[in-house]
């Protein structure tokens, strides 16, 4: 018998192709931000593709919900329920943080050629900025005060670049009013994921963009000693995802899913190992077994999953699989899945690797054995839809995503599994 869900939320027409979780009203509990829109397909270079044009969303919409399903606000108009739309949001098109230091959080929405800044509690527009091109769909907030001329937020392209910009370029710094703090810059291997972290132990956060530390001032440097920033291939060596594991001594280690390689890096930038693989799409750091202090799991797109100990010894390599306990919709046949965060750490009695890249999510233990931990609710049975031949199934709304969330604001983590219609909350303790 697996874990049963404790709560279910039905979003109706306001459900998101991607969900984000953050306390936006200061009540100590997370709210749910549901994003509808094209994501990276909003760039003109992709919007003209036949399968994208055939399923392009009619609007961009962002809605905020309480955990009981009460809708707080909506920015934009929701897409109609009777027509599936294409979206690939990098899990990075929305960011939350107090950008101006007034104690109230803001919500930033990256929408291609425009960046919107909304008041967190009400959704009221506070500012917007026009970008130099239509491919800015990644945003991150620093979440702490900055000096004049420094960036409270950064925005970037996550796919093909225009003009002289390469894949994933450029990055732009914005102040709390969305004025440009510093001009566009090329960050090597910047890819799809940005984290705000104190990377140099100076008591202030920086932006971790690809393999590089970017100061709020715009100063940047590569912090991974195994990476040659001058020769890095922006396309095949970009960072798809970064994971962080705090250590008992107060430090941390970083895992990079670097497309061509998986990296384990210490907080001082020293590379423990950098192993080439087929296509490293995701990674998860955790204590999945007891014979070493921690391990790094990497997931190659469509498999295999590989587990390394802290010295870089490969412990096992196993194939992955899509599992549909309630049956796979016929519309998914022949279509691939490609999530930006396909694996993450899930802590039950011990850490486990949670897999969610097609089908219903499942766990893998430290021995590489699959465990079906979460009972699928009846409402998770996904309906048949007509989707374009070349479209990826998850870009059209099939499959599920999972986030680990402090759902009640009490320090106890829950697994939140969701699709475009519902979310389900599974207690982990």
CSV table of C-alpha atoms in Angstrom, one decimal:
chain,number,residue,atom,x,y,z
A,1,UNK,CA,0.0,0.0,0.0
A,2,UNK,CA,1.5,3.3,-1.0
A,3,UNK,CA,1.0,6.8,0.4
A,4,UNK,CA,-2.4,8.3,-0.1
A,5,UNK,CA,-3.0,11.9,-0.8
A,6,UNK,CA,-4.2,14.1,2.0
A,7,UNK,CA,-5.5,16.9,-0.1
A,8,UNK,CA,-6.7,17.5,-3.7
A,9,UNK,CA,-7.1,20.9,-5.4
A,10,UNK,CA,-9.0,21.3,-8.6
A,11,UNK,CA,-8.1,24.5,-10.5
A,12,UNK,CA,-10.7,24.6,-13.2
A,13,UNK,CA,-9.8,26.9,-16.0
A,14,UNK,CA,-7.0,28.5,-13.9
A,15,UNK,CA,-4.7,25.5,-13.7
A,16,UNK,CA,-1.1,25.9,-14.7
A,17,UNK,CA,1.2,24.2,-17.2
A,18,UNK,CA,3.7,24.9,-14.4
A,19,UNK,CA,3.1,25.6,-10.7
A,20,UNK,CA,5.3,27.6,-8.3
A,21,UNK,CA,5.0,27.6,-4.5
A,22,UNK,CA,5.9,30.6,-2.3
A,23,UNK,CA,4.4,32.5,0.6
A,24,UNK,CA,3.2,35.6,-1.2
A,25,UNK,CA,0.9,37.1,1.5
A,26,UNK,CA,3.0,36.7,4.6
A,27,UNK,CA,0.8,34.2,6.4
A,28,UNK,CA,3.6,31.7,6.8
A,29,UNK,CA,2.1,29.2,4.4
A,30,UNK,CA,2.9,28.8,0.7
A,31,UNK,CA,0.5,29.9,-2.0
A,32,UNK,CA,0.3,28.2,-5.4
A,33,UNK,CA,1.1,30.2,-8.5
A,34,UNK,CA,-0.3,28.7,-11.7
A,35,UNK,CA,1.3,29.7,-15.0
A,36,UNK,CA,-0.3,29.4,-18.4
A,37,UNK,CA,1.6,30.6,-21.5
A,38,UNK,CA,4.0,29.4,-24.1
A,39,UNK,CA,7.2,29.5,-22.2
A,40,UNK,CA,10.2,29.2,-24.5
A,41,UNK,CA,7.9,28.6,-27.5
A,42,UNK,CA,6.9,32.2,-27.3
A,43,UNK,CA,10.1,33.2,-29.1
A,44,UNK,CA,9.5,33.9,-32.8
A,45,UNK,CA,12.1,31.4,-33.9
A,46,UNK,CA,10.0,28.6,-32.3
A,47,UNK,CA,6.6,30.0,-32.6
A,48,UNK,CA,6.8,29.6,-36.4
A,49,UNK,CA,7.3,25.8,-36.1
A,50,UNK,CA,4.2,24.1,-37.5
A,51,UNK,CA,3.4,22.0,-34.4
A,52,UNK,CA,3.9,25.0,-32.1
A,53,UNK,CA,1.7,27.3,-34.2
A,54,UNK,CA,-1.0,24.6,-34.2
A,55,UNK,CA,-1.2,24.6,-30.4
A,56,UNK,CA,0.0,28.0,-29.4
A,57,UNK,CA,-1.8,29.4,-26.3
A,58,UNK,CA,-4.2,32.2,-26.7
A,59,UNK,CA,-2.9,34.1,-23.7
A,60,UNK,CA,-0.4,34.3,-20.9
A,61,UNK,CA,-2.1,34.0,-17.5
A,62,UNK,CA,-0.8,33.8,-13.9
A,63,UNK,CA,-3.1,32.9,-11.0
A,64,UNK,CA,-2.5,32.7,-7.2
A,65,UNK,CA,-4.3,30.2,-5.0
A,66,UNK,CA,-4.4,29.5,-1.3
A,67,UNK,CA,-3.7,25.9,-0.3
A,68,UNK,CA,-7.4,25.3,0.2
A,69,UNK,CA,-8.0,26.1,-3.5
A,70,UNK,CA,-9.3,29.7,-3.0
A,71,UNK,CA,-8.2,31.8,-5.9
A,72,UNK,CA,-6.6,35.1,-4.7
A,73,UNK,CA,-6.0,36.8,-8.0
A,74,UNK,CA,-5.4,36.4,-11.7
A,75,UNK,CA,-3.2,38.3,-14.0
A,76,UNK,CA,-4.2,37.9,-17.6
A,77,UNK,CA,-7.0,35.7,-19.1
A,78,UNK,CA,-7.0,31.9,-18.7
A,79,UNK,CA,-6.9,29.7,-21.8
A,80,UNK,CA,-10.0,27.8,-22.7
A,81,UNK,CA,-10.3,24.3,-21.2
A,82,UNK,CA,-11.5,22.7,-24.5
A,83,UNK,CA,-8.2,23.4,-26.4
A,84,UNK,CA,-4.8,22.0,-25.2
A,85,UNK,CA,-1.9,24.4,-25.6
A,86,UNK,CA,1.8,24.0,-25.9
A,87,UNK,CA,4.1,25.2,-23.1
A,88,UNK,CA,7.7,24.6,-22.0
A,89,UNK,CA,8.3,26.9,-19.0
A,90,UNK,CA,11.8,25.8,-17.8
A,91,UNK,CA,10.2,25.8,-14.3
A,92,UNK,CA,11.8,29.3,-14.3
A,93,UNK,CA,9.4,31.8,-15.8
A,94,UNK,CA,8.1,32.9,-12.4
A,95,UNK,CA,10.1,34.1,-9.4
A,96,UNK,CA,9.1,35.4,-6.0
A,97,UNK,CA,11.0,37.7,-3.6
A,98,UNK,CA,11.0,41.0,-1.8
A,99,UNK,CA,12.8,43.0,-4.5
A,100,UNK,CA,12.6,46.4,-2.9
A,101,UNK,CA,13.2,45.6,0.8
A,102,UNK,CA,9.7,46.8,2.0
A,103,UNK,CA,8.8,43.5,3.6
A,104,UNK,CA,6.2,42.6,1.0
A,105,UNK,CA,7.1,40.1,-1.7
A,106,UNK,CA,6.7,40.6,-5.4
A,107,UNK,CA,6.0,38.1,-8.2
A,108,UNK,CA,8.0,38.4,-11.4
A,109,UNK,CA,6.7,37.0,-14.6
A,110,UNK,CA,9.0,36.5,-17.6
A,111,UNK,CA,6.9,36.7,-20.8
A,112,UNK,CA,9.4,36.8,-23.7
A,113,UNK,CA,9.6,40.5,-24.7
A,114,UNK,CA,8.1,41.8,-21.5
A,115,UNK,CA,8.9,41.3,-17.8
A,116,UNK,CA,6.0,42.0,-15.4
A,117,UNK,CA,6.4,42.7,-11.6
A,118,UNK,CA,3.3,42.1,-9.6
A,119,UNK,CA,2.4,42.8,-5.9
A,120,UNK,CA,2.5,39.4,-4.2
A,121,UNK,CA,-0.6,39.7,-2.0
A,122,UNK,CA,-2.9,41.2,-4.6
A,123,UNK,CA,-1.4,40.6,-8.0
A,124,UNK,CA,-1.6,44.3,-8.8
A,125,UNK,CA,0.9,45.2,-11.5
A,126,UNK,CA,3.8,47.3,-10.1
A,127,UNK,CA,6.1,47.6,-13.1
A,128,UNK,CA,6.9,46.1,-16.5
A,129,UNK,CA,9.9,46.3,-18.8
A,130,UNK,CA,10.5,45.6,-22.4
A,131,UNK,CA,13.3,43.2,-23.4
A,132,UNK,CA,15.5,43.6,-26.4
A,133,UNK,CA,14.2,40.3,-27.9
A,134,UNK,CA,11.2,38.0,-27.5
A,135,UNK,CA,13.0,35.1,-25.9
A,136,UNK,CA,13.3,36.1,-22.2
A,137,UNK,CA,11.5,33.4,-20.3
A,138,UNK,CA,13.7,32.9,-17.3
A,139,UNK,CA,13.7,35.1,-14.2
A,140,UNK,CA,15.1,35.0,-10.7
A,141,UNK,CA,14.8,37.3,-7.7
A,142,UNK,CA,17.7,37.8,-5.3
A,143,UNK,CA,15.3,38.3,-2.4
A,144,UNK,CA,17.3,40.8,-0.4
A,145,UNK,CA,18.1,44.5,-0.6
A,146,UNK,CA,20.5,45.8,-3.2
A,147,UNK,CA,22.4,49.0,-3.7
A,148,UNK,CA,21.6,51.5,-6.5
A,149,UNK,CA,22.8,50.1,-9.8
A,150,UNK,CA,22.7,46.5,-8.6
A,151,UNK,CA,20.3,43.8,-9.8
A,152,UNK,CA,17.4,42.8,-7.6
A,153,UNK,CA,16.3,40.4,-10.4
A,154,UNK,CA,18.0,38.8,-13.4
A,155,UNK,CA,16.3,37.7,-16.6
A,156,UNK,CA,17.6,35.6,-19.4
A,157,UNK,CA,17.1,33.7,-22.6
A,158,UNK,CA,17.1,29.9,-22.1
A,159,UNK,CA,17.2,28.6,-25.7
A,160,UNK,CA,18.5,29.8,-29.1
A,161,UNK,CA,19.9,33.3,-29.2
A,162,UNK,CA,19.4,36.1,-31.6
A,163,UNK,CA,22.1,38.1,-33.4
A,164,UNK,CA,25.5,37.3,-31.9
A,165,UNK,CA,24.1,35.7,-28.7
A,166,UNK,CA,24.5,32.0,-28.3
A,167,UNK,CA,22.3,29.3,-26.7
A,168,UNK,CA,21.1,30.5,-23.3
A,169,UNK,CA,22.4,34.1,-23.8
A,170,UNK,CA,22.1,36.8,-22.7
A,171,UNK,CA,21.5,37.6,-19.0
A,172,UNK,CA,20.3,41.1,-17.9
A,173,UNK,CA,20.2,42.7,-14.5
A,174,UNK,CA,17.1,44.7,-13.4
A,175,UNK,CA,16.5,46.9,-10.4
A,176,UNK,CA,13.4,46.9,-8.1
A,177,UNK,CA,11.5,49.0,-10.6
A,178,UNK,CA,12.6,46.9,-13.6
A,179,UNK,CA,15.0,49.5,-14.9
A,180,UNK,CA,18.2,48.0,-16.4
A,181,UNK,CA,20.9,47.7,-13.8
A,182,UNK,CA,23.5,46.4,-16.2
A,183,UNK,CA,23.6,45.6,-19.9
A,184,UNK,CA,23.2,42.1,-21.4
A,185,UNK,CA,26.1,39.7,-20.7
A,186,UNK,CA,27.0,36.3,-21.9
A,187,UNK,CA,27.4,33.8,-19.1
A,188,UNK,CA,29.1,30.5,-20.1
A,189,UNK,CA,26.9,27.5,-19.9
A,190,UNK,CA,24.0,29.5,-18.4
A,191,UNK,CA,21.3,27.1,-19.6
A,192,UNK,CA,18.0,27.0,-17.8
A,193,UNK,CA,18.3,27.3,-14.1
A,194,UNK,CA,19.3,30.2,-11.7
A,195,UNK,CA,19.7,30.0,-7.9
A,196,UNK,CA,20.1,32.8,-5.4
A,197,UNK,CA,22.9,31.6,-2.9
A,198,UNK,CA,25.7,33.1,-0.9
A,199,UNK,CA,28.4,31.5,-2.9
A,200,UNK,CA,31.5,33.3,-1.5
A,201,UNK,CA,30.6,33.4,2.2
A,202,UNK,CA,30.4,37.2,2.3
A,203,UNK,CA,27.0,37.3,3.9
A,204,UNK,CA,25.2,38.4,0.7
A,205,UNK,CA,23.5,36.3,-2.0
A,206,UNK,CA,24.7,36.1,-5.5
A,207,UNK,CA,23.1,34.5,-8.6
A,208,UNK,CA,24.3,31.1,-9.6
A,209,UNK,CA,23.8,31.1,-13.3
A,210,UNK,CA,25.2,28.1,-15.1
A,211,UNK,CA,28.6,27.4,-13.7
A,212,UNK,CA,29.1,31.1,-12.7
A,213,UNK,CA,28.6,33.4,-9.7
A,214,UNK,CA,27.0,36.6,-10.8
A,215,UNK,CA,27.1,39.4,-8.3
A,216,UNK,CA,24.2,41.9,-8.0
A,217,UNK,CA,26.7,44.4,-9.4
A,218,UNK,CA,27.0,42.4,-12.6
A,219,UNK,CA,30.5,41.2,-11.9
A,220,UNK,CA,30.8,37.5,-12.6
A,221,UNK,CA,33.3,34.7,-12.7
A,222,UNK,CA,33.2,30.9,-13.4
A,223,UNK,CA,33.3,29.1,-10.0
A,224,UNK,CA,33.7,25.6,-11.2
A,225,UNK,CA,37.4,24.9,-11.7
A,226,UNK,CA,36.8,22.0,-14.2
A,227,UNK,CA,35.1,24.4,-16.6
A,228,UNK,CA,37.0,26.4,-19.1
A,229,UNK,CA,34.7,29.4,-19.6
A,230,UNK,CA,36.4,30.5,-22.8
A,231,UNK,CA,36.0,27.2,-24.7
A,232,UNK,CA,32.6,26.0,-23.3
A,233,UNK,CA,30.1,25.0,-25.9
A,234,UNK,CA,27.0,27.1,-25.0
A,235,UNK,CA,24.6,24.5,-26.5
A,236,UNK,CA,26.0,21.1,-25.6
A,237,UNK,CA,27.6,22.0,-22.2
A,238,UNK,CA,24.9,24.2,-20.7
A,239,UNK,CA,23.4,23.6,-17.2
A,240,UNK,CA,20.0,22.0,-17.3
A,241,UNK,CA,19.6,21.9,-13.5
A,242,UNK,CA,21.6,22.5,-10.3
A,243,UNK,CA,21.1,20.9,-6.9
A,244,UNK,CA,22.5,21.9,-3.5
A,245,UNK,CA,23.1,19.8,-0.5
A,246,UNK,CA,24.0,21.4,2.9
A,247,UNK,CA,26.7,19.6,4.8
A,248,UNK,CA,27.0,19.1,8.6
A,249,UNK,CA,30.0,21.5,8.8
A,250,UNK,CA,27.9,24.4,7.4
A,251,UNK,CA,29.2,24.2,3.9
A,252,UNK,CA,27.5,22.7,0.9
A,253,UNK,CA,28.1,20.7,-2.3
A,254,UNK,CA,26.7,21.4,-5.7
A,255,UNK,CA,25.5,19.0,-8.3
A,256,UNK,CA,25.3,20.2,-11.9
A,257,UNK,CA,23.4,18.5,-14.7
A,258,UNK,CA,25.6,19.9,-17.4
A,259,UNK,CA,24.2,18.3,-20.5
A,260,UNK,CA,27.4,16.6,-21.7
A,261,UNK,CA,28.6,15.9,-18.1
A,262,UNK,CA,27.4,15.5,-14.5
A,263,UNK,CA,29.5,17.4,-12.0
A,264,UNK,CA,30.0,17.3,-8.2
A,265,UNK,CA,31.5,20.5,-6.9
A,266,UNK,CA,32.5,21.7,-3.5
A,267,UNK,CA,31.4,25.1,-2.2
A,268,UNK,CA,34.9,26.5,-2.9
A,269,UNK,CA,34.6,25.6,-6.6
A,270,UNK,CA,36.8,22.5,-6.5
A,271,UNK,CA,35.4,19.9,-8.8
A,272,UNK,CA,35.3,16.5,-7.1
A,273,UNK,CA,34.4,14.8,-10.4
A,274,UNK,CA,33.0,15.6,-13.9
A,275,UNK,CA,31.8,12.5,-15.7
A,276,UNK,CA,30.7,12.6,-19.3
A,277,UNK,CA,27.4,10.8,-20.1
A,278,UNK,CA,24.7,10.5,-22.8
A,279,UNK,CA,22.7,13.7,-21.9
A,280,UNK,CA,22.6,14.7,-18.3
A,281,UNK,CA,19.2,16.3,-17.9
A,282,UNK,CA,18.7,16.2,-14.1
A,283,UNK,CA,20.5,15.6,-10.9
A,284,UNK,CA,19.7,15.1,-7.2
A,285,UNK,CA,22.0,15.1,-4.2
A,286,UNK,CA,21.0,13.1,-1.1
A,287,UNK,CA,21.8,10.4,1.4
A,288,UNK,CA,20.3,7.6,-0.6
A,289,UNK,CA,22.4,4.9,1.1
A,290,UNK,CA,24.5,4.5,4.2
A,291,UNK,CA,27.9,3.4,2.8
A,292,UNK,CA,29.0,7.0,2.1
A,293,UNK,CA,28.1,10.4,3.4
A,294,UNK,CA,26.0,11.3,0.4
A,295,UNK,CA,25.6,10.5,-3.2
A,296,UNK,CA,24.8,12.3,-6.5
A,297,UNK,CA,22.2,10.8,-8.8
A,298,UNK,CA,22.2,11.9,-12.4
A,299,UNK,CA,19.5,11.3,-15.0
A,300,UNK,CA,20.2,11.1,-18.6
A,301,UNK,CA,17.3,12.2,-20.8
A,302,UNK,CA,15.2,9.0,-21.3
A,303,UNK,CA,17.6,7.2,-19.0
A,304,UNK,CA,19.7,5.7,-17.6
A,305,UNK,CA,19.8,6.8,-14.0
A,306,UNK,CA,23.3,6.7,-12.5
A,307,UNK,CA,24.4,7.0,-8.8
A,308,UNK,CA,27.8,8.2,-7.7
A,309,UNK,CA,29.5,8.3,-4.3
A,310,UNK,CA,31.3,11.4,-3.2
A,311,UNK,CA,34.6,10.2,-4.8
A,312,UNK,CA,33.0,9.7,-8.2
A,313,UNK,CA,32.7,6.0,-8.1
A,314,UNK,CA,29.7,4.7,-10.1
A,315,UNK,CA,27.6,2.6,-7.8
A,316,UNK,CA,25.0,1.6,-10.3
A,317,UNK,CA,23.4,2.5,-13.7
A,318,UNK,CA,19.8,1.4,-14.3
A,319,UNK,CA,17.2,2.2,-17.0
A,320,UNK,CA,14.2,4.3,-16.2
A,321,UNK,CA,10.7,3.8,-17.3
A,322,UNK,CA,7.4,5.5,-17.7
A,323,UNK,CA,4.7,4.1,-15.4
A,324,UNK,CA,1.0,4.7,-15.8
A,325,UNK,CA,-0.9,2.8,-13.1
A,326,UNK,CA,-4.2,4.1,-14.3
A,327,UNK,CA,-3.3,3.6,-18.0
A,328,UNK,CA,-1.4,5.7,-20.4
A,329,UNK,CA,-3.5,7.9,-22.6
A,330,UNK,CA,-3.4,6.8,-26.2
A,331,UNK,CA,-2.5,10.4,-27.2
A,332,UNK,CA,0.9,9.9,-25.6
A,333,UNK,CA,1.9,7.1,-27.8
A,334,UNK,CA,4.9,8.0,-30.0
A,335,UNK,CA,5.5,11.3,-28.1
A,336,UNK,CA,8.5,11.9,-25.8
A,337,UNK,CA,8.6,13.6,-22.4
A,338,UNK,CA,11.3,16.2,-21.5
A,339,UNK,CA,11.0,17.9,-18.2
A,340,UNK,CA,13.6,20.3,-16.9
A,341,UNK,CA,13.6,18.9,-13.4
A,342,UNK,CA,13.0,15.1,-14.0
A,343,UNK,CA,14.5,14.0,-10.7
A,344,UNK,CA,14.7,15.3,-7.1
A,345,UNK,CA,15.4,14.2,-3.6
A,346,UNK,CA,12.5,12.9,-1.6
A,347,UNK,CA,12.9,12.2,2.1
A,348,UNK,CA,10.8,9.5,3.7
A,349,UNK,CA,12.5,7.2,6.3
A,350,UNK,CA,15.6,7.7,4.2
A,351,UNK,CA,16.3,9.8,1.1
A,352,UNK,CA,15.0,8.4,-2.2
A,353,UNK,CA,15.3,9.6,-5.8
A,354,UNK,CA,11.9,10.8,-7.1
A,355,UNK,CA,11.4,10.4,-10.8
A,356,UNK,CA,8.9,12.4,-12.8
A,357,UNK,CA,9.6,12.4,-16.5
A,358,UNK,CA,6.6,10.8,-18.1
A,359,UNK,CA,3.8,8.8,-16.3
A,360,UNK,CA,3.0,8.8,-12.6
A,361,UNK,CA,5.9,9.7,-10.3
A,362,UNK,CA,7.8,6.9,-8.6
A,363,UNK,CA,10.8,6.6,-6.3
A,364,UNK,CA,14.1,4.8,-6.7
A,365,UNK,CA,16.0,3.7,-3.6
A,366,UNK,CA,19.7,3.6,-3.0
A,367,UNK,CA,20.0,0.2,-4.6
A,368,UNK,CA,18.4,1.3,-7.8
A,369,UNK,CA,15.1,-0.4,-7.1
A,370,UNK,CA,11.8,1.2,-8.2
A,371,UNK,CA,9.2,1.9,-5.5
A,372,UNK,CA,5.7,3.0,-6.4
A,373,UNK,CA,5.2,5.2,-3.3
A,374,UNK,CA,2.3,7.4,-4.2
A,375,UNK,CA,-1.2,6.0,-4.9
A,376,UNK,CA,-2.7,7.7,-8.0
A,377,UNK,CA,-6.0,9.4,-7.3
A,378,UNK,CA,-8.9,8.7,-9.7
A,379,UNK,CA,-8.8,12.4,-10.8
A,380,UNK,CA,-5.2,11.8,-12.0
A,381,UNK,CA,-6.6,9.8,-14.9
A,382,UNK,CA,-5.7,12.1,-17.8
A,383,UNK,CA,-8.2,12.7,-20.7
A,384,UNK,CA,-7.6,12.0,-24.3
A,385,UNK,CA,-6.7,15.1,-26.3
A,386,UNK,CA,-5.7,15.8,-29.9
A,387,UNK,CA,-2.0,16.9,-29.9
A,388,UNK,CA,0.3,17.8,-32.8
A,389,UNK,CA,2.5,15.0,-34.1
A,390,UNK,CA,5.8,16.5,-33.3
A,391,UNK,CA,4.9,18.0,-29.9
A,392,UNK,CA,6.4,16.5,-26.7
A,393,UNK,CA,3.6,15.0,-24.5
A,394,UNK,CA,4.4,17.0,-21.4
A,395,UNK,CA,4.5,20.3,-23.4
A,396,UNK,CA,0.9,19.6,-24.2
A,397,UNK,CA,-0.2,18.8,-20.6
A,398,UNK,CA,0.4,15.0,-20.3
A,399,UNK,CA,2.3,13.5,-17.4
A,400,UNK,CA,2.9,15.0,-14.0
A,401,UNK,CA,5.4,17.2,-12.1
A,402,UNK,CA,6.4,17.0,-8.4
A,403,UNK,CA,7.7,19.5,-6.0
A,404,UNK,CA,8.7,19.0,-2.3
A,405,UNK,CA,6.9,21.7,-0.4
A,406,UNK,CA,6.3,22.7,3.3
A,407,UNK,CA,2.6,22.7,2.5
A,408,UNK,CA,1.4,23.7,6.0
A,409,UNK,CA,4.2,26.0,6.9
A,410,UNK,CA,5.1,23.8,9.9
A,411,UNK,CA,8.5,22.5,8.7
A,412,UNK,CA,7.1,19.2,7.6
A,413,UNK,CA,7.6,18.5,3.9
A,414,UNK,CA,5.1,17.1,1.5
A,415,UNK,CA,5.3,15.8,-2.0
A,416,UNK,CA,3.0,17.8,-4.3
A,417,UNK,CA,2.2,16.1,-7.5
A,418,UNK,CA,0.3,18.1,-10.2
A,419,UNK,CA,-0.9,18.4,-13.8
A,420,UNK,CA,-2.7,21.2,-15.5
A,421,UNK,CA,-6.0,20.3,-13.8
A,422,UNK,CA,-5.2,19.3,-10.2
A,423,UNK,CA,-2.7,19.0,-7.5
A,424,UNK,CA,-2.4,16.3,-4.9
A,425,UNK,CA,-0.6,16.6,-1.5
A,426,UNK,CA,1.2,13.5,-0.1
A,427,UNK,CA,2.5,13.6,3.4
A,428,UNK,CA,6.1,12.4,3.8
A,429,UNK,CA,6.1,11.9,7.6
